[in-house]
């Protein structure tokens, strides 16, 4: 993060310090256990958002080159949510989603999950396959392969940005595609892994297709294990 951006983030942090302190004090006196990720301060979320923005820029360039279309990606929001809260953000309950899961290996460990509502995933598949709009109506082998490659590009770009920023080695595993209802996808992805189901970092991503003025949404979920999260925060001197 450059000096100007860091200064802006620190100023925002200073403005909110008292409010955060009061909130943290209330949580402590209540006696309820506090999730490591739930306890992130705004300055830490701002730093993670900037890393996500850098990754989104790299991913947009790669996708534009592969599809022959101008695709821009922006990160409008980064939030902390529980697994139970997430499905409502993705799509209506009766509609399936496509999720690309990858393990995060190396100096940091955890999992990433890229979730696309069905309309988004079908349009992205058409772009990757260079097909006309509306030509993809089912998750065939070709569509599945295209979506796994999209997830590989996006998740890899986010992880590379994090790796470069922290100066750490991050190795993504080959992608796994899951197509199911959102609650089932999340249970499959995080059920056996998450030590704390209330500590999912959710990065909302908007895909802007310049030729059609169409905006699509996807969700990048980052779930580092608790020790890796503390390493991340120490590396950016915000722990």
Tab-separated table of C-alpha atoms in Angstrom:
chain	number	residue	atom	x	y	z
A	1	UNK	CA	0.000	0.000	0.000
A	2	UNK	CA	1.536	3.316	-0.988
A	3	UNK	CA	2.191	6.089	1.513
A	4	UNK	CA	-0.824	8.210	0.512
A	5	UNK	CA	-3.240	5.288	0.760
A	6	UNK	CA	-1.785	4.161	4.080
A	7	UNK	CA	-2.077	7.704	5.425
A	8	UNK	CA	-5.732	7.846	4.389
A	9	UNK	CA	-6.399	4.491	6.014
A	10	UNK	CA	-4.682	5.542	9.240
A	11	UNK	CA	-6.677	8.797	9.339
A	12	UNK	CA	-9.893	6.811	8.954
A	13	UNK	CA	-8.712	4.490	11.698
A	14	UNK	CA	-7.968	7.376	14.061
A	15	UNK	CA	-11.409	8.868	13.467
A	16	UNK	CA	-13.053	5.556	14.382
A	17	UNK	CA	-10.748	4.445	17.188
A	18	UNK	CA	-12.980	5.525	20.074
A	19	UNK	CA	-16.072	3.972	18.549
A	20	UNK	CA	-14.248	0.707	17.919
A	21	UNK	CA	-12.814	0.714	21.439
A	22	UNK	CA	-16.280	1.131	22.930
A	23	UNK	CA	-17.664	-1.660	20.762
A	24	UNK	CA	-14.820	-3.984	21.666
A	25	UNK	CA	-15.313	-3.196	25.334
A	26	UNK	CA	-18.983	-4.095	25.100
A	27	UNK	CA	-18.149	-7.398	23.425
A	28	UNK	CA	-15.628	-8.201	26.145
A	29	UNK	CA	-17.948	-7.447	29.042
A	30	UNK	CA	-20.704	-9.552	27.525
A	31	UNK	CA	-18.499	-12.605	27.960
A	32	UNK	CA	-19.220	-13.878	24.436
A	33	UNK	CA	-16.267	-15.356	22.560
A	34	UNK	CA	-15.068	-13.085	19.757
A	35	UNK	CA	-14.157	-14.495	16.356
A	36	UNK	CA	-10.686	-13.558	15.139
A	37	UNK	CA	-12.130	-12.254	11.877
A	38	UNK	CA	-15.184	-10.669	13.508
A	39	UNK	CA	-12.785	-8.594	15.595
A	40	UNK	CA	-11.111	-7.022	12.549
A	41	UNK	CA	-10.976	-3.236	12.767
A	42	UNK	CA	-11.868	-0.934	9.889
A	43	UNK	CA	-8.190	-0.182	9.189
A	44	UNK	CA	-7.544	-3.894	8.703
A	45	UNK	CA	-10.569	-4.341	6.448
A	46	UNK	CA	-9.442	-1.317	4.412
A	47	UNK	CA	-6.027	-2.895	3.908
A	48	UNK	CA	-7.602	-6.189	2.821
A	49	UNK	CA	-9.941	-4.290	0.482
A	50	UNK	CA	-6.984	-2.584	-1.188
A	51	UNK	CA	-5.291	-5.944	-1.696
A	52	UNK	CA	-8.535	-7.275	-3.218
A	53	UNK	CA	-8.714	-4.251	-5.547
A	54	UNK	CA	-5.202	-4.965	-6.813
A	55	UNK	CA	-6.100	-8.605	-7.412
A	56	UNK	CA	-9.319	-7.619	-9.190
A	57	UNK	CA	-7.363	-5.393	-11.549
A	58	UNK	CA	-5.004	-8.222	-12.461
A	59	UNK	CA	-7.923	-10.622	-12.929
A	60	UNK	CA	-9.778	-8.152	-15.160
A	61	UNK	CA	-6.743	-7.861	-17.433
A	62	UNK	CA	-6.374	-11.632	-17.699
A	63	UNK	CA	-10.079	-12.220	-18.374
A	64	UNK	CA	-10.203	-9.444	-20.975
A	65	UNK	CA	-7.293	-11.015	-22.839
A	66	UNK	CA	-8.841	-14.479	-22.735
A	67	UNK	CA	-12.342	-13.422	-23.798
A	68	UNK	CA	-11.486	-10.677	-26.261
A	69	UNK	CA	-13.922	-8.425	-24.398
A	70	UNK	CA	-13.315	-5.475	-22.130
A	71	UNK	CA	-14.046	-6.641	-18.593
A	72	UNK	CA	-13.517	-4.446	-15.568
A	73	UNK	CA	-13.760	-5.731	-12.017
A	74	UNK	CA	-14.232	-3.625	-8.927
A	75	UNK	CA	-14.584	-4.460	-5.251
A	76	UNK	CA	-17.525	-2.468	-3.869
A	77	UNK	CA	-17.568	-4.122	-0.473
A	78	UNK	CA	-15.674	-6.413	1.867
A	79	UNK	CA	-17.491	-7.751	4.882
A	80	UNK	CA	-17.308	-10.314	7.642
A	81	UNK	CA	-20.198	-12.722	7.836
A	82	UNK	CA	-21.192	-16.078	9.243
A	83	UNK	CA	-21.847	-19.001	6.953
A	84	UNK	CA	-25.544	-18.749	7.827
A	85	UNK	CA	-25.684	-15.116	6.673
A	86	UNK	CA	-24.028	-15.651	3.302
A	87	UNK	CA	-26.563	-17.585	1.191
A	88	UNK	CA	-29.051	-14.704	1.105
A	89	UNK	CA	-26.374	-12.533	-0.516
A	90	UNK	CA	-25.679	-14.976	-3.323
A	91	UNK	CA	-29.043	-15.829	-4.867
A	92	UNK	CA	-32.623	-16.856	-4.062
A	93	UNK	CA	-32.688	-20.084	-2.069
A	94	UNK	CA	-34.314	-22.060	-4.875
A	95	UNK	CA	-31.636	-21.149	-7.407
A	96	UNK	CA	-28.322	-23.037	-7.583
A	97	UNK	CA	-24.937	-21.362	-7.526
A	98	UNK	CA	-21.585	-22.351	-8.958
A	99	UNK	CA	-18.633	-22.262	-6.605
A	100	UNK	CA	-14.953	-22.717	-7.370
A	101	UNK	CA	-13.012	-23.881	-4.315
A	102	UNK	CA	-9.253	-23.790	-3.902
A	103	UNK	CA	-6.958	-24.633	-1.011
A	104	UNK	CA	-4.460	-21.964	-0.010
A	105	UNK	CA	-1.060	-23.489	0.691
A	106	UNK	CA	2.426	-22.210	1.422
A	107	UNK	CA	3.273	-19.610	4.073
A	108	UNK	CA	-0.456	-19.125	4.713
A	109	UNK	CA	-3.070	-21.849	4.789
A	110	UNK	CA	-6.811	-21.865	4.399
A	111	UNK	CA	-9.438	-22.045	1.701
A	112	UNK	CA	-10.914	-19.730	-0.876
A	113	UNK	CA	-14.318	-19.989	-2.487
A	114	UNK	CA	-15.526	-18.032	-5.489
A	115	UNK	CA	-19.329	-18.069	-5.691
A	116	UNK	CA	-21.364	-17.076	-8.750
A	117	UNK	CA	-25.176	-16.859	-8.969
A	118	UNK	CA	-26.478	-18.835	-11.943
A	119	UNK	CA	-27.089	-15.821	-14.292
A	120	UNK	CA	-23.554	-14.598	-13.653
A	121	UNK	CA	-21.893	-17.954	-14.145
A	122	UNK	CA	-23.700	-18.652	-17.421
A	123	UNK	CA	-22.763	-15.256	-18.856
A	124	UNK	CA	-19.135	-15.677	-17.791
A	125	UNK	CA	-19.091	-19.132	-19.397
A	126	UNK	CA	-20.366	-17.610	-22.656
A	127	UNK	CA	-17.641	-14.981	-22.521
A	128	UNK	CA	-14.913	-17.532	-21.860
A	129	UNK	CA	-16.201	-19.753	-24.691
A	130	UNK	CA	-16.837	-16.711	-26.939
A	131	UNK	CA	-20.437	-17.715	-27.463
A	132	UNK	CA	-23.465	-15.461	-28.113
A	133	UNK	CA	-25.517	-14.203	-25.191
A	134	UNK	CA	-28.132	-16.760	-24.137
A	135	UNK	CA	-26.461	-19.711	-25.840
A	136	UNK	CA	-25.408	-21.399	-22.571
A	137	UNK	CA	-28.383	-22.710	-20.609
A	138	UNK	CA	-26.921	-25.681	-18.729
A	139	UNK	CA	-23.729	-26.630	-16.899
A	140	UNK	CA	-22.242	-28.906	-19.521
A	141	UNK	CA	-18.644	-30.110	-19.460
A	142	UNK	CA	-17.543	-27.121	-21.552
A	143	UNK	CA	-19.261	-24.610	-19.287
A	144	UNK	CA	-17.854	-26.310	-16.206
A	145	UNK	CA	-14.337	-26.174	-17.622
A	146	UNK	CA	-14.729	-22.491	-18.522
A	147	UNK	CA	-15.987	-21.619	-15.023
A	148	UNK	CA	-13.157	-23.513	-13.344
A	149	UNK	CA	-10.705	-21.545	-15.455
A	150	UNK	CA	-12.465	-18.282	-14.534
A	151	UNK	CA	-12.273	-19.216	-10.864
A	152	UNK	CA	-8.633	-20.177	-11.254
A	153	UNK	CA	-7.837	-16.761	-12.767
A	154	UNK	CA	-9.802	-14.752	-10.208
A	155	UNK	CA	-8.785	-16.639	-7.077
A	156	UNK	CA	-5.202	-16.837	-8.301
A	157	UNK	CA	-5.128	-13.075	-8.916
A	158	UNK	CA	-6.452	-12.336	-5.422
A	159	UNK	CA	-3.938	-14.708	-3.852
A	160	UNK	CA	-1.062	-13.336	-5.929
A	161	UNK	CA	-1.927	-9.801	-4.809
A	162	UNK	CA	-1.915	-10.971	-1.203
A	163	UNK	CA	1.354	-12.820	-1.751
A	164	UNK	CA	3.067	-9.794	-3.323
A	165	UNK	CA	1.765	-7.420	-0.686
A	166	UNK	CA	2.845	-9.589	2.236
A	167	UNK	CA	6.048	-10.919	0.674
A	168	UNK	CA	4.920	-14.478	1.360
A	169	UNK	CA	4.598	-17.595	-0.746
A	170	UNK	CA	1.000	-18.604	-1.452
A	171	UNK	CA	0.272	-21.639	-3.594
A	172	UNK	CA	-3.273	-22.246	-4.852
A	173	UNK	CA	-4.426	-25.811	-5.333
A	174	UNK	CA	-6.159	-26.917	-8.555
A	175	UNK	CA	-9.744	-25.627	-8.581
A	176	UNK	CA	-12.755	-27.747	-7.682
A	177	UNK	CA	-16.178	-26.827	-9.067
A	178	UNK	CA	-19.331	-27.394	-7.027
A	179	UNK	CA	-22.817	-26.677	-8.380
A	180	UNK	CA	-25.594	-26.844	-5.803
A	181	UNK	CA	-27.824	-24.722	-3.615
A	182	UNK	CA	-25.800	-22.095	-1.775
A	183	UNK	CA	-26.346	-23.579	1.685
A	184	UNK	CA	-25.115	-26.978	0.512
A	185	UNK	CA	-22.100	-25.427	-1.226
A	186	UNK	CA	-21.027	-23.591	1.909
A	187	UNK	CA	-21.560	-26.609	4.122
A	188	UNK	CA	-19.435	-28.708	1.773
A	189	UNK	CA	-16.690	-26.112	1.484
A	190	UNK	CA	-16.328	-25.092	5.107
A	191	UNK	CA	-18.056	-27.756	7.201
A	192	UNK	CA	-14.973	-29.790	8.027
A	193	UNK	CA	-12.491	-26.942	7.855
A	194	UNK	CA	-13.771	-23.844	9.593
A	195	UNK	CA	-12.802	-23.702	13.273
A	196	UNK	CA	-15.071	-20.685	13.536
A	197	UNK	CA	-18.100	-20.510	11.191
A	198	UNK	CA	-18.540	-16.823	12.033
A	199	UNK	CA	-15.250	-15.768	10.480
A	200	UNK	CA	-15.664	-15.669	6.719
A	201	UNK	CA	-14.233	-12.719	4.821
A	202	UNK	CA	-16.539	-11.975	1.895
A	203	UNK	CA	-15.297	-9.806	-0.988
A	204	UNK	CA	-18.129	-8.774	-3.287
A	205	UNK	CA	-16.860	-8.328	-6.852
A	206	UNK	CA	-18.627	-6.575	-9.722
A	207	UNK	CA	-17.852	-7.570	-13.310
A	208	UNK	CA	-18.496	-4.679	-15.695
A	209	UNK	CA	-18.852	-5.723	-19.336
A	210	UNK	CA	-18.172	-2.574	-21.312
A	211	UNK	CA	-19.596	-3.750	-24.651
A	212	UNK	CA	-23.033	-4.509	-23.185
A	213	UNK	CA	-23.051	-2.231	-20.105
A	214	UNK	CA	-23.892	-5.332	-18.115
A	215	UNK	CA	-22.895	-5.677	-14.468
A	216	UNK	CA	-22.479	-9.142	-12.956
A	217	UNK	CA	-21.669	-10.049	-9.369
A	218	UNK	CA	-19.539	-12.696	-7.779
A	219	UNK	CA	-18.333	-13.327	-4.238
A	220	UNK	CA	-14.800	-14.225	-3.200
A	221	UNK	CA	-14.670	-15.858	0.224
A	222	UNK	CA	-11.389	-16.038	2.101
A	223	UNK	CA	-11.086	-18.279	5.110
A	224	UNK	CA	-7.498	-18.370	6.396
A	225	UNK	CA	-6.953	-20.492	9.432
A	226	UNK	CA	-6.624	-18.413	12.648
A	227	UNK	CA	-2.827	-18.638	12.809
A	228	UNK	CA	-2.504	-17.554	9.160
A	229	UNK	CA	-4.827	-14.603	9.712
A	230	UNK	CA	-2.638	-13.349	12.552
A	231	UNK	CA	0.438	-13.746	10.323
A	232	UNK	CA	-1.319	-11.679	7.626
A	233	UNK	CA	-2.174	-8.881	10.045
A	234	UNK	CA	1.305	-8.795	11.558
A	235	UNK	CA	2.821	-8.645	8.083
A	236	UNK	CA	0.893	-5.456	7.311
A	237	UNK	CA	1.656	-4.153	10.837
A	238	UNK	CA	-2.001	-4.011	11.784
A	239	UNK	CA	-2.271	-6.897	14.221
